[in-house]
PDB file of C-alpha atoms in Angstrom:
ATOM      1  CA  MET T   1      -8.541 -46.496 -63.132  1.00 98.00           C
ATOM      2  CA  LYS T   2      -6.137 -44.037 -61.490  1.00 98.00           C
ATOM      3  CA  ALA T   3      -3.995 -45.260 -58.955  1.00 98.00           C
ATOM      4  CA  ILE T   4      -0.395 -44.265 -56.999  1.00 98.00           C
ATOM      5  CA  VAL T   5       1.832 -47.557 -58.288  1.00 97.00           C
ATOM      6  CA  GLN T   6       5.423 -48.224 -57.136  1.00 96.00           C
ATOM      7  CA  ASP T   7       7.548 -51.120 -58.781  1.00 92.00           C
ATOM      8  CA  VAL T   8      10.434 -50.857 -56.441  1.00 92.00           C
ATOM      9  CA  TYR T   9      11.418 -50.002 -53.202  1.00 90.00           C
ATOM     10  CA  GLY T  10      12.637 -46.963 -52.161  1.00 88.00           C
ATOM     11  CA  SER T  11      11.677 -43.103 -51.285  1.00 89.00           C
ATOM     12  CA  SER T  12       8.413 -41.392 -52.107  1.00 92.00           C
ATOM     13  CA  GLU T  13       9.846 -40.677 -55.771  1.00 92.00           C
ATOM     14  CA  MET T  14       8.870 -44.104 -56.603  1.00 92.00           C
ATOM     15  CA  LEU T  15       5.498 -43.612 -56.297  1.00 96.00           C
ATOM     16  CA  GLN T  16       4.016 -43.002 -59.708  1.00 97.00           C
ATOM     17  CA  LEU T  17       0.319 -41.740 -60.647  1.00 98.00           C
ATOM     18  CA  ARG T  18      -0.615 -44.393 -63.466  1.00 98.00           C
ATOM     19  CA  ASP T  19      -3.846 -45.733 -65.182  1.00 98.00           C
ATOM     20  CA  ILE T  20      -4.206 -49.746 -64.167  1.00 98.00           C
ATOM     21  CA  PRO T  21      -7.040 -52.033 -64.667  1.00 98.00           C
ATOM     22  CA  LYS T  22     -10.006 -51.639 -62.390  1.00 98.00           C
ATOM     23  CA  PRO T  23     -10.011 -55.000 -59.569  1.00 98.00           C
ATOM     24  CA  ALA T  24     -12.608 -57.146 -59.582  1.00 98.00           C
ATOM     25  CA  PRO T  25     -13.812 -58.977 -56.125  1.00 98.00           C
ATOM     26  CA  GLY T  26     -13.075 -62.304 -55.090  1.00 98.00           C
ATOM     27  CA  ASP T  27     -14.640 -64.748 -52.953  1.00 98.00           C
ATOM     28  CA  GLY T  28     -15.111 -62.616 -49.431  1.00 98.00           C
ATOM     29  CA  GLU T  29     -14.334 -59.418 -51.193  1.00 98.00           C
ATOM     30  CA  VAL T  30     -16.017 -56.116 -51.636  1.00 98.00           C
ATOM     31  CA  LEU T  31     -14.831 -53.625 -54.525  1.00 98.00           C
ATOM     32  CA  ILE T  32     -14.802 -50.301 -52.709  1.00 98.00           C
ATOM     33  CA  ARG T  33     -15.085 -47.120 -54.671  1.00 98.00           C
ATOM     34  CA  VAL T  34     -12.611 -44.864 -52.911  1.00 98.00           C
ATOM     35  CA  ARG T  35     -13.433 -41.654 -51.627  1.00 98.00           C
ATOM     36  CA  ALA T  36     -10.734 -41.330 -49.124  1.00 98.00           C
ATOM     37  CA  ALA T  37      -7.385 -43.147 -47.865  1.00 98.00           C
ATOM     38  CA  GLY T  38      -5.589 -42.371 -44.568  1.00 98.00           C
ATOM     39  CA  VAL T  39      -1.577 -42.395 -44.568  1.00 97.00           C
ATOM     40  CA  ASP T  40      -0.023 -44.392 -41.828  1.00 93.00           C
ATOM     41  CA  GLN T  41       3.536 -45.268 -41.057  1.00 90.00           C
ATOM     42  CA  GLY T  42       2.762 -48.535 -42.557  1.00 88.00           C
ATOM     43  CA  VAL T  43       2.795 -46.813 -46.083  1.00 89.00           C
ATOM     44  CA  TRP T  44       6.123 -45.488 -45.549  1.00 84.00           C
ATOM     45  CA  HIS T  45       7.472 -49.175 -44.312  1.00 87.00           C
ATOM     46  CA  LEU T  46       5.996 -50.910 -47.396  1.00 87.00           C
ATOM     47  CA  MET T  47       7.200 -48.247 -49.678  1.00 90.00           C
ATOM     48  CA  THR T  48      10.902 -48.315 -48.774  1.00 85.00           C
ATOM     49  CA  GLY T  49      10.650 -52.320 -47.477  1.00 78.00           C
ATOM     50  CA  MET T  50      12.296 -51.155 -44.555  1.00 64.00           C
ATOM     51  CA  PRO T  51      13.333 -52.351 -42.171  1.00 58.00           C
ATOM     52  CA  TYR T  52      14.058 -55.739 -43.771  1.00 59.00           C
ATOM     53  CA  LEU T  53      11.609 -57.390 -41.029  1.00 64.00           C
ATOM     54  CA  VAL T  54       8.873 -56.107 -43.495  1.00 63.00           C
ATOM     55  CA  ARG T  55       9.765 -58.224 -46.367  1.00 59.00           C
ATOM     56  CA  LEU T  56      10.124 -61.068 -44.091  1.00 59.00           C
ATOM     57  CA  PHE T  57       6.236 -60.531 -43.093  1.00 57.00           C
ATOM     58  CA  GLY T  58       5.410 -61.388 -46.925  1.00 57.00           C
ATOM     59  CA  PHE T  59       5.088 -58.317 -48.734  1.00 65.00           C
ATOM     60  CA  GLY T  60       7.909 -58.810 -51.354  1.00 70.00           C
ATOM     61  CA  LEU T  61      11.478 -59.744 -50.863  1.00 66.00           C
ATOM     62  CA  LYS T  62      12.895 -57.776 -53.846  1.00 75.00           C
ATOM     63  CA  LYS T  63       9.829 -55.716 -54.857  1.00 82.00           C
ATOM     64  CA  PRO T  64       6.427 -54.989 -53.491  1.00 84.00           C
ATOM     65  CA  LYS T  65       4.188 -57.960 -54.040  1.00 84.00           C
ATOM     66  CA  VAL T  66       1.153 -55.536 -54.269  1.00 88.00           C
ATOM     67  CA  PRO T  67       2.168 -52.283 -56.105  1.00 93.00           C
ATOM     68  CA  VAL T  68      -0.306 -49.961 -55.119  1.00 97.00           C
ATOM     69  CA  ARG T  69       0.428 -48.017 -52.059  1.00 95.00           C
ATOM     70  CA  GLY T  70      -2.255 -47.090 -49.188  1.00 97.00           C
ATOM     71  CA  ARG T  71      -3.794 -49.232 -46.626  1.00 96.00           C
ATOM     72  CA  GLU T  72      -6.725 -47.269 -44.796  1.00 98.00           C
ATOM     73  CA  VAL T  73      -9.625 -46.860 -47.019  1.00 98.00           C
ATOM     74  CA  ALA T  74     -13.134 -45.131 -46.508  1.00 98.00           C
ATOM     75  CA  GLY T  75     -15.735 -45.135 -49.522  1.00 98.00           C
ATOM     76  CA  VAL T  76     -18.813 -46.636 -51.146  1.00 98.00           C
ATOM     77  CA  VAL T  77     -19.114 -50.440 -52.067  1.00 98.00           C
ATOM     78  CA  ASP T  78     -19.325 -50.793 -55.557  1.00 98.00           C
ATOM     79  CA  ALA T  79     -19.726 -54.503 -55.987  1.00 98.00           C
ATOM     80  CA  VAL T  80     -19.486 -57.409 -53.849  1.00 98.00           C
ATOM     81  CA  GLY T  81     -18.004 -60.929 -54.459  1.00 98.00           C
ATOM     82  CA  PRO T  82     -19.648 -64.115 -53.925  1.00 98.00           C
ATOM     83  CA  GLY T  83     -19.974 -65.133 -50.117  1.00 97.00           C
ATOM     84  CA  VAL T  84     -20.484 -61.430 -48.749  1.00 98.00           C
ATOM     85  CA  THR T  85     -23.100 -61.195 -46.608  1.00 97.00           C
ATOM     86  CA  ARG T  86     -22.917 -57.990 -44.533  1.00 97.00           C
ATOM     87  CA  PHE T  87     -22.979 -55.056 -47.515  1.00 98.00           C
ATOM     88  CA  GLN T  88     -24.409 -54.234 -50.767  1.00 98.00           C
ATOM     89  CA  PRO T  89     -23.715 -52.074 -53.521  1.00 98.00           C
ATOM     90  CA  GLY T  90     -24.139 -48.331 -51.914  1.00 98.00           C
ATOM     91  CA  ASP T  91     -23.007 -48.880 -48.512  1.00 98.00           C
ATOM     92  CA  GLU T  92     -20.853 -46.617 -46.929  1.00 98.00           C
ATOM     93  CA  VAL T  93     -17.478 -48.215 -45.396  1.00 98.00           C
ATOM     94  CA  PHE T  94     -14.182 -47.847 -43.955  1.00 98.00           C
ATOM     95  CA  GLY T  95     -11.408 -50.298 -43.126  1.00 98.00           C
ATOM     96  CA  THR T  96      -8.406 -51.612 -44.142  1.00 98.00           C
ATOM     97  CA  CYS T  97      -7.050 -53.380 -47.707  1.00 97.00           C
ATOM     98  CA  GLU T  98      -3.880 -53.394 -50.123  1.00 95.00           C
ATOM     99  CA  GLY T  99      -3.536 -50.142 -52.476  1.00 97.00           C
ATOM    100  CA  SER T 100      -6.052 -47.572 -51.125  1.00 98.00           C
ATOM    101  CA  PHE T 101      -4.161 -44.878 -53.127  1.00 98.00           C
ATOM    102  CA  ALA T 102      -6.719 -45.746 -56.288  1.00 98.00           C
ATOM    103  CA  GLU T 103      -9.888 -44.877 -57.222  1.00 98.00           C
ATOM    104  CA  PHE T 104     -11.447 -48.551 -56.936  1.00 98.00           C
ATOM    105  CA  VAL T 105      -9.779 -51.043 -54.387  1.00 98.00           C
ATOM    106  CA  CYS T 106     -11.014 -54.734 -53.007  1.00 98.00           C
ATOM    107  CA  ALA T 107     -11.115 -55.520 -49.152  1.00 98.00           C
ATOM    108  CA  ARG T 108     -12.063 -58.522 -47.468  1.00 98.00           C
ATOM    109  CA  GLU T 109     -15.264 -58.499 -45.918  1.00 98.00           C
ATOM    110  CA  ASN T 110     -13.705 -59.116 -42.487  1.00 98.00           C
ATOM    111  CA  LEU T 111     -11.465 -55.882 -42.376  1.00 98.00           C
ATOM    112  CA  VAL T 112     -14.565 -53.447 -43.227  1.00 98.00           C
ATOM    113  CA  ALA T 113     -17.219 -51.933 -41.292  1.00 98.00           C
ATOM    114  CA  ARG T 114     -19.688 -49.336 -42.119  1.00 98.00           C
ATOM    115  CA  LYS T 115     -18.784 -46.112 -42.054  1.00 98.00           C
ATOM    116  CA  PRO T 116     -19.546 -44.035 -38.703  1.00 98.00           C
ATOM    117  CA  ALA T 117     -22.518 -41.691 -40.057  1.00 96.00           C
ATOM    118  CA  ASN T 118     -21.201 -38.539 -38.558  1.00 97.00           C
ATOM    119  CA  LEU T 119     -17.931 -38.566 -40.025  1.00 98.00           C
ATOM    120  CA  THR T 120     -17.223 -37.432 -43.831  1.00 98.00           C
ATOM    121  CA  PHE T 121     -15.095 -39.681 -46.099  1.00 98.00           C
ATOM    122  CA  GLU T 122     -11.567 -38.341 -45.129  1.00 98.00           C
ATOM    123  CA  GLU T 123     -12.358 -38.423 -41.307  1.00 98.00           C
ATOM    124  CA  ALA T 124     -13.258 -41.890 -41.666  1.00 98.00           C
ATOM    125  CA  ALA T 125     -10.157 -42.706 -43.674  1.00 98.00           C
ATOM    126  CA  ALA T 126      -7.952 -41.414 -40.504  1.00 98.00           C
ATOM    127  CA  ALA T 127      -9.193 -43.911 -38.471  1.00 98.00           C
ATOM    128  CA  PRO T 128      -9.085 -47.842 -39.557  1.00 97.00           C
ATOM    129  CA  ILE T 129      -5.238 -48.368 -38.344  1.00 96.00           C
ATOM    130  CA  SER T 130      -4.551 -45.476 -36.572  1.00 96.00           C
ATOM    131  CA  ALA T 131      -7.474 -45.873 -33.941  1.00 98.00           C
ATOM    132  CA  VAL T 132      -7.954 -49.281 -33.863  1.00 97.00           C
ATOM    133  CA  THR T 133      -4.174 -49.946 -32.844  1.00 97.00           C
ATOM    134  CA  ALA T 134      -4.965 -46.997 -30.345  1.00 98.00           C
ATOM    135  CA  LEU T 135      -8.056 -48.771 -29.193  1.00 98.00           C
ATOM    136  CA  GLN T 136      -5.911 -52.081 -28.893  1.00 98.00           C
ATOM    137  CA  ALA T 137      -3.476 -50.202 -26.588  1.00 97.00           C
ATOM    138  CA  VAL T 138      -5.836 -48.520 -24.701  1.00 98.00           C
ATOM    139  CA  ARG T 139      -8.438 -52.093 -24.164  1.00 98.00           C
ATOM    140  CA  ASP T 140      -6.556 -54.648 -24.672  1.00 97.00           C
ATOM    141  CA  ALA T 141      -2.345 -54.050 -23.466  1.00 96.00           C
ATOM    142  CA  GLY T 142      -3.032 -51.210 -21.584  1.00 97.00           C
ATOM    143  CA  GLN T 143      -6.414 -52.214 -19.857  1.00 98.00           C
ATOM    144  CA  VAL T 144      -6.781 -48.728 -18.895  1.00 98.00           C
ATOM    145  CA  THR T 145      -9.636 -48.363 -15.998  1.00 98.00           C
ATOM    146  CA  ALA T 146     -11.198 -45.171 -14.597  1.00 98.00           C
ATOM    147  CA  GLY T 147      -8.974 -43.162 -12.052  1.00 98.00           C
ATOM    148  CA  GLN T 148      -5.883 -44.151 -13.636  1.00 98.00           C
ATOM    149  CA  LYS T 149      -3.066 -41.860 -14.795  1.00 98.00           C
ATOM    150  CA  VAL T 150      -2.021 -42.549 -18.107  1.00 98.00           C
ATOM    151  CA  LEU T 151       0.876 -40.866 -20.232  1.00 98.00           C
ATOM    152  CA  VAL T 152       0.733 -41.355 -23.994  1.00 98.00           C
ATOM    153  CA  ILE T 153       4.031 -40.657 -25.779  1.00 96.00           C
ATOM    154  CA  GLY T 154       3.767 -39.145 -29.282  1.00 95.00           C
ATOM    155  CA  ALA T 155       0.273 -37.743 -28.423  1.00 97.00           C
ATOM    156  CA  GLY T 156      -0.023 -35.599 -31.071  1.00 96.00           C
ATOM    157  CA  GLY T 157       0.513 -37.803 -33.751  1.00 95.00           C
ATOM    158  CA  GLY T 158      -1.600 -40.182 -36.178  1.00 95.00           C
ATOM    159  CA  VAL T 159      -1.772 -43.212 -33.203  1.00 96.00           C
ATOM    160  CA  GLY T 160      -1.136 -40.806 -29.966  1.00 97.00           C
ATOM    161  CA  SER T 161      -4.144 -38.258 -31.242  1.00 98.00           C
ATOM    162  CA  PHE T 162      -6.860 -41.287 -30.794  1.00 98.00           C
ATOM    163  CA  ALA T 163      -4.767 -42.618 -27.535  1.00 98.00           C
ATOM    164  CA  VAL T 164      -5.602 -39.572 -25.811  1.00 98.00           C
ATOM    165  CA  GLN T 165      -8.785 -39.452 -26.663  1.00 98.00           C
ATOM    166  CA  LEU T 166      -9.547 -43.155 -25.935  1.00 98.00           C
ATOM    167  CA  ALA T 167      -7.950 -42.988 -22.491  1.00 98.00           C
ATOM    168  CA  LYS T 168      -9.912 -39.870 -21.403  1.00 98.00           C
ATOM    169  CA  ALA T 169     -13.110 -42.000 -23.030  1.00 98.00           C
ATOM    170  CA  PHE T 170     -12.170 -44.693 -20.617  1.00 98.00           C
ATOM    171  CA  GLY T 171     -11.949 -42.652 -17.415  1.00 98.00           C
ATOM    172  CA  ALA T 172      -8.433 -41.840 -16.910  1.00 98.00           C
ATOM    173  CA  GLU T 173      -6.529 -39.164 -16.615  1.00 98.00           C
ATOM    174  CA  VAL T 174      -4.032 -38.198 -19.489  1.00 98.00           C
ATOM    175  CA  THR T 175      -0.783 -37.022 -20.083  1.00 98.00           C
ATOM    176  CA  GLY T 176       0.363 -35.845 -23.143  1.00 98.00           C
ATOM    177  CA  VAL T 177       3.917 -35.828 -24.472  1.00 97.00           C
ATOM    178  CA  CYS T 178       4.563 -34.033 -27.784  1.00 96.00           C
ATOM    179  CA  SER T 179       7.032 -31.461 -29.306  1.00 95.00           C
ATOM    180  CA  THR T 180       6.126 -27.997 -29.146  1.00 97.00           C
ATOM    181  CA  GLY T 181       4.045 -27.144 -32.586  1.00 96.00           C
ATOM    182  CA  LYS T 182       1.744 -30.133 -31.419  1.00 97.00           C
ATOM    183  CA  VAL T 183       0.714 -28.904 -27.494  1.00 98.00           C
ATOM    184  CA  ASP T 184      -2.210 -26.978 -28.268  1.00 98.00           C
ATOM    185  CA  LEU T 185      -3.345 -30.063 -30.719  1.00 98.00           C
ATOM    186  CA  VAL T 186      -3.053 -32.492 -28.024  1.00 98.00           C
ATOM    187  CA  ARG T 187      -4.636 -30.302 -25.458  1.00 98.00           C
ATOM    188  CA  SER T 188      -7.715 -29.625 -27.747  1.00 98.00           C
ATOM    189  CA  LEU T 189      -8.149 -33.374 -27.835  1.00 98.00           C
ATOM    190  CA  GLY T 190      -8.909 -33.418 -23.978  1.00 98.00           C
ATOM    191  CA  ALA T 191      -5.526 -34.190 -22.223  1.00 98.00           C
ATOM    192  CA  ASP T 192      -5.729 -33.041 -19.168  1.00 98.00           C
ATOM    193  CA  HIS T 193      -1.957 -32.390 -18.888  1.00 98.00           C
ATOM    194  CA  VAL T 194       0.538 -31.959 -21.904  1.00 98.00           C
ATOM    195  CA  ILE T 195       4.569 -31.921 -21.586  1.00 97.00           C
ATOM    196  CA  ASP T 196       6.530 -30.322 -24.377  1.00 97.00           C
ATOM    197  CA  TYR T 197       9.658 -32.935 -24.756  1.00 95.00           C
ATOM    198  CA  THR T 198      11.771 -30.249 -26.154  1.00 94.00           C
ATOM    199  CA  ARG T 199      11.365 -28.283 -22.901  1.00 96.00           C
ATOM    200  CA  ASP T 200      11.093 -30.977 -19.764  1.00 95.00           C
ATOM    201  CA  ASP T 201      11.639 -34.602 -19.299  1.00 94.00           C
ATOM    202  CA  PHE T 202       8.553 -36.656 -18.212  1.00 95.00           C
ATOM    203  CA  ALA T 203      11.329 -39.510 -16.798  1.00 92.00           C
ATOM    204  CA  THR T 204      12.459 -37.282 -14.346  1.00 91.00           C
ATOM    205  CA  ALA T 205       9.389 -35.119 -13.672  1.00 91.00           C
ATOM    206  CA  GLY T 206       8.551 -37.268 -10.729  1.00 92.00           C
ATOM    207  CA  VAL T 207       5.014 -38.383 -11.679  1.00 97.00           C
ATOM    208  CA  LEU T 208       4.577 -41.922 -11.922  1.00 98.00           C
ATOM    209  CA  TYR T 209       2.266 -43.239 -14.277  1.00 98.00           C
ATOM    210  CA  ASP T 210      -0.162 -46.432 -14.000  1.00 98.00           C
ATOM    211  CA  VAL T 211      -0.138 -46.966 -17.844  1.00 98.00           C
ATOM    212  CA  ILE T 212       2.201 -45.341 -20.001  1.00 98.00           C
ATOM    213  CA  LEU T 213       1.542 -45.888 -23.799  1.00 97.00           C
ATOM    214  CA  ASP T 214       4.531 -44.971 -26.020  1.00 95.00           C
ATOM    215  CA  THR T 215       3.738 -44.240 -29.591  1.00 92.00           C
ATOM    216  CA  ALA T 216       6.941 -42.462 -30.759  1.00 77.00           C
ATOM    217  CA  GLY T 217       8.943 -45.787 -30.867  1.00 67.00           C
ATOM    218  CA  ASN T 218      12.694 -44.506 -30.161  1.00 71.00           C
ATOM    219  CA  ARG T 219      13.039 -44.224 -26.112  1.00 77.00           C
ATOM    220  CA  PRO T 220      14.826 -46.876 -24.399  1.00 80.00           C
ATOM    221  CA  LEU T 221      13.183 -49.162 -21.938  1.00 83.00           C
ATOM    222  CA  SER T 222      15.135 -47.743 -19.238  1.00 84.00           C
ATOM    223  CA  VAL T 223      14.278 -44.377 -19.593  1.00 87.00           C
ATOM    224  CA  SER T 224      10.558 -44.912 -19.591  1.00 89.00           C
ATOM    225  CA  ARG T 225      10.195 -47.199 -17.201  1.00 90.00           C
ATOM    226  CA  LYS T 226      11.605 -44.617 -14.597  1.00 93.00           C
ATOM    227  CA  ALA T 227       7.989 -42.742 -14.858  1.00 96.00           C
ATOM    228  CA  LEU T 228       5.997 -46.154 -14.117  1.00 97.00           C
ATOM    229  CA  THR T 229       4.473 -47.109 -10.809  1.00 97.00           C
ATOM    230  CA  PRO T 230       5.915 -50.256  -9.301  1.00 96.00           C
ATOM    231  CA  GLN T 231       3.001 -52.414 -10.822  1.00 96.00           C
ATOM    232  CA  GLY T 232       2.605 -49.974 -14.070  1.00 97.00           C
ATOM    233  CA  THR T 233       2.288 -51.300 -17.739  1.00 97.00           C
ATOM    234  CA  LEU T 234       4.327 -49.740 -20.516  1.00 96.00           C
ATOM    235  CA  VAL T 235       3.097 -50.378 -24.065  1.00 95.00           C
ATOM    236  CA  PHE T 236       5.253 -50.326 -27.079  1.00 92.00           C
ATOM    237  CA  VAL T 237       3.244 -49.261 -29.837  1.00 91.00           C
ATOM    238  CA  GLY T 238       5.040 -50.744 -32.916  1.00 71.00           C
ATOM    239  CA  GLY T 239       8.941 -49.111 -33.708  1.00 57.00           C
ATOM    240  CA  GLU T 240      10.472 -46.485 -35.401  1.00 51.00           C
ATOM    241  CA  GLY T 241      14.233 -45.628 -35.923  1.00 53.00           C
ATOM    242  CA  GLY T 242      16.632 -48.571 -34.870  1.00 50.00           C
ATOM    243  CA  GLY T 243      18.817 -50.657 -37.475  1.00 51.00           C
ATOM    244  CA  LYS T 244      17.588 -52.164 -41.006  1.00 51.00           C
ATOM    245  CA  LEU T 245      16.853 -55.279 -39.784  1.00 46.00           C
ATOM    246  CA  THR T 246      14.399 -54.357 -36.978  1.00 46.00           C
ATOM    247  CA  GLY T 247      13.971 -50.683 -37.312  1.00 46.00           C
ATOM    248  CA  GLY T 248      13.199 -50.251 -33.541  1.00 50.00           C
ATOM    249  CA  PHE T 249      10.756 -53.167 -33.434  1.00 56.00           C
ATOM    250  CA  GLU T 250      13.306 -54.770 -31.348  1.00 55.00           C
ATOM    251  CA  ARG T 251      11.498 -53.238 -28.152  1.00 59.00           C
ATOM    252  CA  SER T 252       8.463 -54.897 -28.902  1.00 56.00           C
ATOM    253  CA  ILE T 253       9.708 -58.200 -29.311  1.00 60.00           C
ATOM    254  CA  GLY T 254      12.275 -57.741 -26.131  1.00 60.00           C
ATOM    255  CA  ALA T 255      10.017 -55.906 -23.621  1.00 64.00           C
ATOM    256  CA  PRO T 256       8.034 -58.914 -22.590  1.00 66.00           C
ATOM    257  CA  LEU T 257      11.035 -60.742 -21.457  1.00 63.00           C
ATOM    258  CA  VAL T 258      12.426 -58.005 -19.126  1.00 62.00           C
ATOM    259  CA  SER T 259       8.630 -58.018 -17.754  1.00 62.00           C
ATOM    260  CA  VAL T 260       9.616 -61.489 -16.088  1.00 58.00           C
ATOM    261  CA  PHE T 261      11.910 -60.478 -13.900  1.00 60.00           C
ATOM    262  CA  SER T 262      10.222 -56.864 -12.805  1.00 77.00           C
ATOM    263  CA  GLY T 263       6.829 -56.008 -10.980  1.00 87.00           C
ATOM    264  CA  GLN T 264       6.110 -53.812 -13.926  1.00 92.00           C
ATOM    265  CA  LYS T 265       4.648 -55.043 -17.150  1.00 94.00           C
ATOM    266  CA  PHE T 266       6.288 -54.339 -20.398  1.00 92.00           C
ATOM    267  CA  LYS T 267       4.122 -54.841 -23.780  1.00 92.00           C
ATOM    268  CA  GLY T 268       4.983 -54.762 -27.311  1.00 87.00           C
ATOM    269  CA  LEU T 269       2.002 -54.470 -29.205  1.00 90.00           C
ATOM    270  CA  VAL T 270       1.466 -55.650 -32.800  1.00 84.00           C
ATOM    271  CA  SER T 271      -2.323 -54.614 -33.735  1.00 87.00           C
ATOM    272  CA  THR T 272      -4.473 -56.909 -35.389  1.00 92.00           C
ATOM    273  CA  GLU T 273      -7.115 -55.831 -38.494  1.00 93.00           C
ATOM    274  CA  ASN T 274     -10.777 -56.886 -37.807  1.00 96.00           C
ATOM    275  CA  TYR T 275     -14.298 -55.299 -38.377  1.00 97.00           C
ATOM    276  CA  ARG T 276     -15.489 -55.945 -34.832  1.00 98.00           C
ATOM    277  CA  ASP T 277     -12.893 -53.485 -33.577  1.00 98.00           C
ATOM    278  CA  LEU T 278     -13.783 -51.080 -36.305  1.00 98.00           C
ATOM    279  CA  GLU T 279     -17.436 -51.779 -34.857  1.00 98.00           C
ATOM    280  CA  ALA T 280     -16.167 -50.852 -31.432  1.00 98.00           C
ATOM    281  CA  LEU T 281     -14.652 -47.750 -32.340  1.00 98.00           C
ATOM    282  CA  THR T 282     -17.745 -46.591 -34.541  1.00 98.00           C
ATOM    283  CA  SER T 283     -19.288 -46.230 -31.141  1.00 97.00           C
ATOM    284  CA  PHE T 284     -16.890 -43.953 -29.950  1.00 98.00           C
ATOM    285  CA  LEU T 285     -16.837 -41.943 -32.838  1.00 98.00           C
ATOM    286  CA  GLU T 286     -20.642 -41.992 -33.513  1.00 98.00           C
ATOM    287  CA  ALA T 287     -20.809 -40.505 -29.620  1.00 97.00           C
ATOM    288  CA  GLY T 288     -18.265 -37.651 -30.321  1.00 96.00           C
ATOM    289  CA  SER T 289     -16.328 -38.854 -27.571  1.00 97.00           C
ATOM    290  CA  VAL T 290     -13.322 -39.687 -30.066  1.00 98.00           C
ATOM    291  CA  LYS T 291     -12.668 -37.968 -33.236  1.00 97.00           C
ATOM    292  CA  PRO T 292     -10.315 -38.354 -35.869  1.00 98.00           C
ATOM    293  CA  ALA T 293      -7.362 -35.039 -35.725  1.00 98.00           C
ATOM    294  CA  ILE T 294      -6.443 -34.145 -39.515  1.00 98.00           C
ATOM    295  CA  ASP T 295      -3.545 -32.145 -40.606  1.00 97.00           C
ATOM    296  CA  LYS T 296      -3.630 -32.214 -44.163  1.00 97.00           C
ATOM    297  CA  VAL T 297      -5.900 -33.117 -47.114  1.00 98.00           C
ATOM    298  CA  TYR T 298      -3.820 -34.199 -50.167  1.00 98.00           C
ATOM    299  CA  ALA T 299      -5.205 -35.312 -53.792  1.00 98.00           C
ATOM    300  CA  LEU T 300      -4.358 -38.622 -55.329  1.00 98.00           C
ATOM    301  CA  SER T 301      -1.752 -37.226 -57.760  1.00 98.00           C
ATOM    302  CA  GLU T 302      -0.342 -35.511 -54.353  1.00 98.00           C
ATOM    303  CA  ALA T 303       0.047 -39.248 -52.756  1.00 97.00           C
ATOM    304  CA  PRO T 304       3.915 -39.326 -52.740  1.00 96.00           C
ATOM    305  CA  ALA T 305       4.077 -35.856 -51.010  1.00 97.00           C
ATOM    306  CA  ALA T 306       1.538 -37.085 -48.365  1.00 97.00           C
ATOM    307  CA  VAL T 307       3.353 -39.940 -47.624  1.00 96.00           C
ATOM    308  CA  ALA T 308       6.877 -37.682 -47.228  1.00 95.00           C
ATOM    309  CA  TYR T 309       4.979 -35.509 -45.189  1.00 96.00           C
ATOM    310  CA  MET T 310       3.334 -38.096 -42.732  1.00 94.00           C
ATOM    311  CA  HIS T 311       7.269 -39.320 -42.617  1.00 91.00           C
ATOM    312  CA  GLU T 312       8.772 -36.222 -41.416  1.00 91.00           C
ATOM    313  CA  GLY T 313       6.688 -36.223 -38.079  1.00 88.00           C
ATOM    314  CA  ARG T 314       5.532 -33.146 -38.064  1.00 88.00           C
ATOM    315  CA  ALA T 315       2.076 -33.834 -38.992  1.00 94.00           C
ATOM    316  CA  ARG T 316      -0.517 -32.744 -36.323  1.00 95.00           C
ATOM    317  CA  GLY T 317      -2.729 -35.975 -36.127  1.00 96.00           C
ATOM    318  CA  LYS T 318      -3.486 -37.627 -39.106  1.00 98.00           C
ATOM    319  CA  VAL T 319      -2.587 -36.870 -42.910  1.00 98.00           C
ATOM    320  CA  VAL T 320      -5.105 -38.252 -45.374  1.00 98.00           C
ATOM    321  CA  VAL T 321      -5.466 -38.400 -49.467  1.00 98.00           C
ATOM    322  CA  SER T 322      -9.040 -37.445 -50.875  1.00 98.00           C
ATOM    323  CA  ILE T 323      -9.716 -39.081 -54.255  1.00 96.00           C
TER     324      ILE T 323
END
């Protein structure tokens, strides 16, 4: 089969299209004929091995432990391994795995769910990591309820575009923060208000929010909390920027400690992958209250360009690789 492979950590130039053996499903795994794969920030981190914290999490100290890139997947079950009970060949599914930039990939049964019936494979591939992360930020960490004022920083990105829609689905009044080129997109996602950060500063605008979801990963805690109500919640979703060791994740690690001395709550979200949240997400997707926003779709051979484009931060919503 054809796959996008890398032998060493580095830039997208390290990614190569090669012929490699087709995998076989093991215990509790399904073999998926990949139809589309999403491109999320995690792909870039695993490609570069940066920050170094990524390598310490077991993905390979000197080179990638799994050489095929890609983690979000949508496709058709081709075969099932021993012990699989929820799927059979021919089922259309979406979920997470290691190595989705390929014609076939094996995924654990508990990380896969049936594809939402109303979505294309490309739309479904945009959701497993980004939308589930947004769901956990809105529902679990932020505990958003109807009538609250919610601010989504990075509203035009992969996670942010889903967070805007989910916060609206939970009944909140949503304000999205994004760059000029993404204002129309964020407004089309249902945001009640949109702030162009190149022109206005939400921290000094005088509006206080019950929940702030920071998906952009580079603002200091001291800045964002100025726009938070005295009992509000600020959620850091992942981390970008920062040094080579932690790469911005230090905000997520240190935020809860600051909460001890404040009425405000600061939480760092590290999303967890599971099929139950994929099924919960499916209810929103099939109802039409949440819809993936896709900027560009690339062919498998163009996956290196897809990763580079996503990491530039210009993508309006998600980037997808079609196979």
